[in-house]
Amino acid sequence: MTASTTRRTAAGRSRTAVAAATAVAASLLLLSACGDQTNEAIAKREAKKTRNVHAPLFKKLPKDVQEKGFLQVGSDITYKPVEFRSNGKIEGIDPDLAAAMSKELGIKLNFNNATFDTLMGGLKSKRYDIAMSAMTDTKERQEGIDSNTGKKIGKGVDFIDYLNVGVSLYTRKGKTNGVDGWETLCGKKIAVQRGTVSHDLAKDKSKACESNDSEPISIEAFDNDSEAQTRLRTGGVDAVSSDYPVAAYAVKVSGGGKDFQMVGGAPLKAAPYGIAVPKGQERLRDALQAAVEATIKNGSYAKVLDKWDVKDAAVKKVQLNGG
């Protein structure tokens, strides 16, 4: 009885071992058949399905981009109406324009979310191929200079300018606390998005206040513009500075138009938004420039700007490094 039980147990173990080995082998074969399951490999396979080698500008792209069939785009996807998420979908001026460009290029432009002040570093480390994120074309960014320290931290980028904007101020509706423009902000509190032109302008204006023997501006910098708006909405600051399209959108939609009001008149420091391409990527840069030009020519550019009510910001000519 005991001996018989032992034999059955041994046989059972043997069969179990064989079954386990067979399962492992099958799994290995399955993985081998499926190939590399990394996100990058999956993205490449998906891109090949949608890549259009017959698109008008496909052959203008660098060979490696033609091969992989997509570009990774760094973007701060919290910046309504330029780029934001709605019901899980990325929407806005930049994604819509990128989609129109994709049709001309025959490849996908994949948006990757990041805080704005990390985008230049992401380009330097090659995490992103390009940046498209309401990024103002400035000489400092072109030359790879940190605006805070004045030190060169990289080779810089080339910009393909596609939209002309400026910086605006807004306050709580009916509660301006005496703010009616930048000249009235000395001694007041302002919220901005970190690393933006608004942030730089606020620091410059604060220094001007001190030079005139006035109290400096108290500046609160946030990772994204939505946080700055929340700070204003709750009364923590007196004003917010944002790029004009973002400020206008916030004033129009927040609280059904009851939360904020624009102050200070026309936008300051009018400058172009640019698609940032790392230095040394001239072929990619030129292909992207041609794609923007093609969207202007075929009318899709105007449709995007009309959709988001920013047609006054349209460029007539797609310049390189015009900031």
Coordinates of C-alpha atoms in Angstrom, one line a residue:
M1 CA 0.0 0.0 0.0
T2 CA 2.7 2.4 1.0
A3 CA 5.0 1.3 -1.9
S4 CA 2.1 1.7 -4.3
T5 CA 1.2 5.2 -3.0
T6 CA 4.9 6.2 -3.3
R7 CA 5.0 5.1 -6.9
R8 CA 1.9 7.0 -7.8
T9 CA 3.2 10.1 -6.1
A10 CA 6.5 9.9 -7.9
A11 CA 4.7 9.4 -11.2
G12 CA 2.4 12.3 -10.4
R13 CA 5.4 14.5 -9.7
S14 CA 7.1 13.4 -12.9
R15 CA 4.0 14.2 -14.9
T16 CA 3.6 17.6 -13.2
A17 CA 7.3 18.4 -13.9
V18 CA 6.8 17.4 -17.6
A19 CA 3.7 19.5 -17.8
A20 CA 5.4 22.5 -16.2
A21 CA 8.4 22.2 -18.6
T22 CA 6.1 21.9 -21.5
A23 CA 4.2 25.0 -20.4
V24 CA 7.4 27.0 -20.0
A25 CA 8.6 25.9 -23.4
A26 CA 5.3 26.9 -24.9
S27 CA 5.5 30.3 -23.2
L28 CA 9.0 30.9 -24.5
L29 CA 7.8 30.0 -28.0
L30 CA 4.9 32.3 -27.7
L31 CA 7.1 35.2 -26.5
S32 CA 9.5 34.4 -29.3
A33 CA 6.7 34.5 -31.8
C34 CA 5.4 37.8 -30.4
G35 CA 8.8 39.3 -30.4
D36 CA 9.9 42.3 -28.3
Q37 CA 7.0 43.4 -26.1
T38 CA 8.5 46.7 -25.0
N39 CA 6.5 49.9 -25.5
E40 CA 9.0 51.1 -28.1
A41 CA 8.7 47.9 -30.2
I42 CA 4.9 47.9 -30.0
A43 CA 4.9 51.5 -31.1
K44 CA 7.1 50.7 -34.0
R45 CA 4.9 47.9 -35.2
E46 CA 1.8 50.0 -34.8
A47 CA 3.4 52.9 -36.7
K48 CA 4.3 50.6 -39.6
K49 CA 0.6 49.8 -40.0
T50 CA -0.3 53.5 -40.4
R51 CA 2.8 54.8 -42.0
N52 CA 2.2 56.2 -45.4
V53 CA 5.3 56.1 -47.6
H54 CA 3.4 57.8 -50.4
A55 CA 2.6 61.0 -48.3
P56 CA 3.8 64.2 -50.0
L57 CA 6.7 64.8 -47.5
F58 CA 7.6 61.3 -46.4
K59 CA 10.9 61.2 -48.3
K60 CA 12.0 64.6 -46.8
L61 CA 12.2 62.9 -43.4
P62 CA 15.5 61.5 -42.1
K63 CA 15.9 57.8 -42.9
D64 CA 15.6 56.7 -39.2
V65 CA 12.3 58.5 -38.8
Q66 CA 11.0 57.0 -42.0
E67 CA 11.9 53.6 -40.6
K68 CA 10.3 53.9 -37.2
G69 CA 7.3 55.8 -38.6
F70 CA 6.7 58.2 -35.7
L71 CA 8.1 61.1 -33.7
Q72 CA 8.0 61.3 -29.9
V73 CA 6.7 64.8 -29.0
G74 CA 7.4 66.3 -25.6
S75 CA 4.4 68.4 -24.4
D76 CA 2.9 69.8 -21.2
I77 CA -0.6 68.5 -21.8
T78 CA -2.3 70.8 -19.2
Y79 CA -2.4 74.0 -21.2
K80 CA -5.9 74.7 -22.5
P81 CA -6.6 75.3 -25.3
V82 CA -3.2 74.6 -26.7
E83 CA -2.9 71.0 -25.4
F84 CA -5.0 69.2 -22.8
R85 CA -6.8 66.0 -22.0
S86 CA -10.6 65.6 -22.4
N87 CA -12.2 62.3 -21.6
G88 CA -8.8 60.6 -21.9
K89 CA -8.1 62.1 -25.4
I90 CA -5.4 64.7 -26.1
E91 CA -7.0 67.8 -27.7
G92 CA -6.1 71.4 -28.5
I93 CA -4.3 73.6 -31.1
D94 CA -1.0 71.7 -31.1
P95 CA -2.4 68.1 -31.3
D96 CA -4.8 69.2 -34.1
L97 CA -2.0 70.9 -36.0
A98 CA 0.2 67.9 -35.5
A99 CA -2.5 65.6 -36.9
A100 CA -2.7 67.8 -40.0
M101 CA 1.1 67.7 -40.3
S102 CA 1.1 63.9 -40.0
K103 CA -1.0 63.6 -43.1
E104 CA 1.6 65.5 -45.1
L105 CA 4.6 63.6 -43.5
G106 CA 3.1 60.1 -43.5
I107 CA 4.1 59.4 -39.9
K108 CA 2.5 59.7 -36.5
L109 CA 3.3 62.4 -34.0
N110 CA 2.9 60.9 -30.5
F111 CA 2.4 63.3 -27.7
N112 CA 4.1 62.6 -24.3
N113 CA 3.1 64.5 -21.2
A114 CA 5.7 66.3 -19.1
T115 CA 6.0 69.4 -17.0
F116 CA 7.0 72.3 -19.2
D117 CA 10.3 73.0 -17.5
T118 CA 11.6 69.5 -18.2
L119 CA 11.0 69.6 -22.0
M120 CA 14.4 71.1 -23.0
G121 CA 16.2 68.5 -20.9
G122 CA 14.0 65.8 -22.5
L123 CA 15.2 66.9 -25.9
K124 CA 18.8 67.0 -24.8
S125 CA 18.6 63.4 -23.4
K126 CA 16.7 62.3 -26.6
R127 CA 13.7 61.2 -24.7
Y128 CA 11.7 63.3 -27.2
D129 CA 12.4 63.9 -30.8
I130 CA 10.8 67.3 -30.8
A131 CA 8.8 69.6 -28.4
M132 CA 5.5 71.1 -29.3
S133 CA 4.0 72.7 -26.3
A134 CA 3.1 76.4 -26.7
M135 CA 6.9 77.0 -26.4
T136 CA 7.9 80.6 -27.1
D137 CA 10.8 80.9 -29.6
T138 CA 13.6 82.8 -27.6
K139 CA 17.2 83.4 -28.3
E140 CA 18.1 81.7 -25.0
R141 CA 16.4 78.5 -26.0
Q142 CA 17.9 78.6 -29.4
E143 CA 21.4 78.9 -27.9
G144 CA 20.8 76.4 -25.0
I145 CA 21.1 79.1 -22.3
D146 CA 19.3 78.7 -18.9
S147 CA 17.3 81.9 -18.5
N148 CA 17.7 81.6 -14.7
T149 CA 21.5 81.3 -14.5
G150 CA 22.5 82.8 -17.9
K151 CA 24.7 79.7 -18.4
K152 CA 24.9 77.5 -21.4
I153 CA 23.5 74.1 -20.6
G154 CA 23.2 72.5 -24.1
K155 CA 23.5 73.0 -27.8
G156 CA 20.0 74.5 -28.0
V157 CA 17.3 74.0 -30.5
D158 CA 15.9 75.3 -33.8
F159 CA 12.4 76.6 -33.8
I160 CA 9.8 76.3 -36.6
D161 CA 7.5 79.3 -35.8
Y162 CA 3.8 78.5 -36.3
L163 CA 1.8 80.9 -34.1
N164 CA 2.2 84.5 -32.9
V165 CA 1.1 85.1 -29.3
G166 CA 1.8 87.4 -26.4
V167 CA 1.5 87.4 -22.6
S168 CA -1.7 88.5 -20.8
L169 CA -2.8 89.2 -17.2
Y170 CA -6.1 88.2 -15.6
T171 CA -7.7 88.5 -12.2
R172 CA -10.7 87.3 -10.3
K173 CA -13.8 88.7 -11.9
G174 CA -14.9 91.9 -10.0
K175 CA -12.0 91.4 -7.6
T176 CA -8.9 92.9 -9.2
N177 CA -7.4 94.2 -6.0
G178 CA -6.1 97.2 -7.9
V179 CA -4.4 95.2 -10.6
D180 CA -4.9 96.8 -14.0
G181 CA -1.6 95.9 -15.8
W182 CA 2.0 95.1 -15.0
E183 CA 2.7 98.5 -13.7
T184 CA 0.2 98.0 -10.9
L185 CA 1.6 94.7 -9.7
C186 CA 4.4 96.0 -7.4
G187 CA 3.7 94.6 -3.9
K188 CA 1.1 92.2 -5.3
K189 CA 1.1 88.4 -5.7
I190 CA 1.1 86.7 -9.1
A191 CA 0.9 83.1 -10.2
V192 CA 2.7 81.8 -13.3
Q193 CA 3.7 78.5 -14.8
R194 CA 7.4 77.7 -14.0
G195 CA 9.9 78.2 -16.8
T196 CA 7.6 80.2 -19.1
V197 CA 7.9 83.6 -20.7
S198 CA 5.3 84.8 -18.1
H199 CA 7.7 83.6 -15.4
D200 CA 10.6 85.5 -16.9
L201 CA 8.5 88.6 -17.4
A202 CA 7.3 88.6 -13.9
K203 CA 10.8 88.4 -12.6
D204 CA 11.9 91.3 -14.8
K205 CA 8.9 93.4 -13.7
S206 CA 9.6 92.6 -10.1
K207 CA 13.2 93.9 -10.4
A208 CA 11.8 97.1 -12.0
C209 CA 9.6 97.6 -9.0
E210 CA 12.6 97.4 -6.7
S211 CA 14.6 99.7 -8.9
N212 CA 11.8 102.3 -8.5
D213 CA 11.9 101.8 -4.7
S214 CA 8.6 99.9 -4.7
E215 CA 7.8 96.5 -3.2
P216 CA 8.7 93.5 -5.4
I217 CA 6.1 91.3 -7.0
S218 CA 5.6 88.1 -5.0
I219 CA 5.8 85.3 -7.6
E220 CA 4.4 81.8 -7.1
A221 CA 5.5 79.4 -9.9
F222 CA 3.6 76.2 -10.5
D223 CA 4.2 73.1 -12.6
N224 CA 1.2 73.9 -14.8
D225 CA -1.2 76.7 -15.6
S226 CA -4.2 74.9 -14.1
E227 CA -2.6 75.0 -10.7
A228 CA -1.9 78.8 -11.1
Q229 CA -5.6 79.2 -12.0
T230 CA -6.7 77.3 -8.9
R231 CA -4.5 79.6 -6.8
L232 CA -6.2 82.6 -8.3
R233 CA -9.7 81.2 -8.0
T234 CA -9.2 80.6 -4.3
G235 CA -7.9 84.1 -3.7
G236 CA -4.3 83.1 -3.0
V237 CA -2.9 85.5 -5.5
D238 CA -4.0 88.7 -7.1
A239 CA -3.4 87.8 -10.8
V240 CA -2.2 85.1 -13.2
S241 CA 0.0 85.7 -16.3
S242 CA -0.3 83.3 -19.2
D243 CA 0.1 83.2 -22.9
Y244 CA -2.8 85.0 -24.6
P245 CA -4.6 82.0 -26.0
V246 CA -4.5 80.3 -22.6
A247 CA -5.6 83.4 -20.7
A248 CA -8.5 84.1 -23.1
Y249 CA -9.7 80.5 -22.9
A250 CA -9.6 80.5 -19.1
V251 CA -11.5 83.8 -18.9
K252 CA -14.1 82.4 -21.3
V253 CA -14.8 79.0 -19.9
S254 CA -13.8 78.9 -16.1
G255 CA -17.0 79.0 -14.1
G256 CA -19.0 79.6 -17.2
G257 CA -17.1 82.9 -17.7
K258 CA -17.8 84.1 -14.1
D259 CA -14.4 83.3 -12.5
F260 CA -11.9 85.6 -14.2
Q261 CA -11.5 88.8 -16.2
M262 CA -8.7 90.0 -18.4
V263 CA -6.8 93.2 -17.3
G264 CA -4.0 95.3 -18.7
G265 CA -5.0 95.6 -22.3
A266 CA -3.2 94.1 -25.2
P267 CA -0.8 91.2 -24.7
L268 CA 2.8 92.0 -24.0
K269 CA 6.0 90.6 -25.5
A270 CA 4.3 89.3 -28.7
A271 CA 6.4 86.4 -29.9
P272 CA 6.0 83.2 -31.9
Y273 CA 5.3 79.7 -30.6
G274 CA 7.8 77.3 -32.2
I275 CA 8.2 73.6 -32.7
A276 CA 11.6 72.8 -31.0
V277 CA 14.0 70.6 -32.9
P278 CA 17.5 69.8 -31.4
K279 CA 20.4 71.4 -33.1
G280 CA 22.0 69.2 -35.7
Q281 CA 18.7 67.8 -36.9
E282 CA 18.4 70.0 -40.0
R283 CA 16.7 67.4 -42.2
L284 CA 14.0 66.8 -39.6
R285 CA 13.6 70.5 -39.0
D286 CA 13.2 71.3 -42.7
A287 CA 10.6 68.5 -43.2
L288 CA 8.6 69.8 -40.3
Q289 CA 8.8 73.3 -41.6
A290 CA 7.5 72.0 -45.0
A291 CA 4.7 70.2 -43.2
V292 CA 3.5 73.4 -41.5
E293 CA 3.7 75.3 -44.8
A294 CA 1.7 72.5 -46.4
T295 CA -1.1 72.8 -43.8
I296 CA -1.3 76.6 -44.4
K297 CA -1.5 76.0 -48.2
N298 CA -4.2 73.3 -48.0
G299 CA -6.3 75.2 -45.5
S300 CA -6.1 72.8 -42.5
Y301 CA -4.1 75.3 -40.5
A302 CA -6.8 77.9 -40.8
K303 CA -9.4 75.4 -39.8
V304 CA -7.5 74.5 -36.6
L305 CA -7.1 78.2 -35.6
D306 CA -10.8 78.9 -36.3
K307 CA -11.8 75.9 -34.2
W308 CA -9.9 77.2 -31.2
D309 CA -10.7 80.9 -31.8
V310 CA -7.1 82.0 -32.3
K311 CA -7.1 83.0 -36.0
D312 CA -5.7 86.4 -35.1
A313 CA -2.5 84.6 -34.1
A314 CA -1.9 83.0 -37.5
V315 CA 1.5 83.4 -39.1
K316 CA 1.8 84.4 -42.8
K317 CA 5.2 82.9 -43.2
V318 CA 6.7 79.9 -41.4
Q319 CA 10.0 81.2 -40.2
L320 CA 13.0 79.5 -38.6
N321 CA 14.2 80.9 -35.3
G322 CA 12.2 84.1 -35.7
G323 CA 12.0 84.8 -31.9

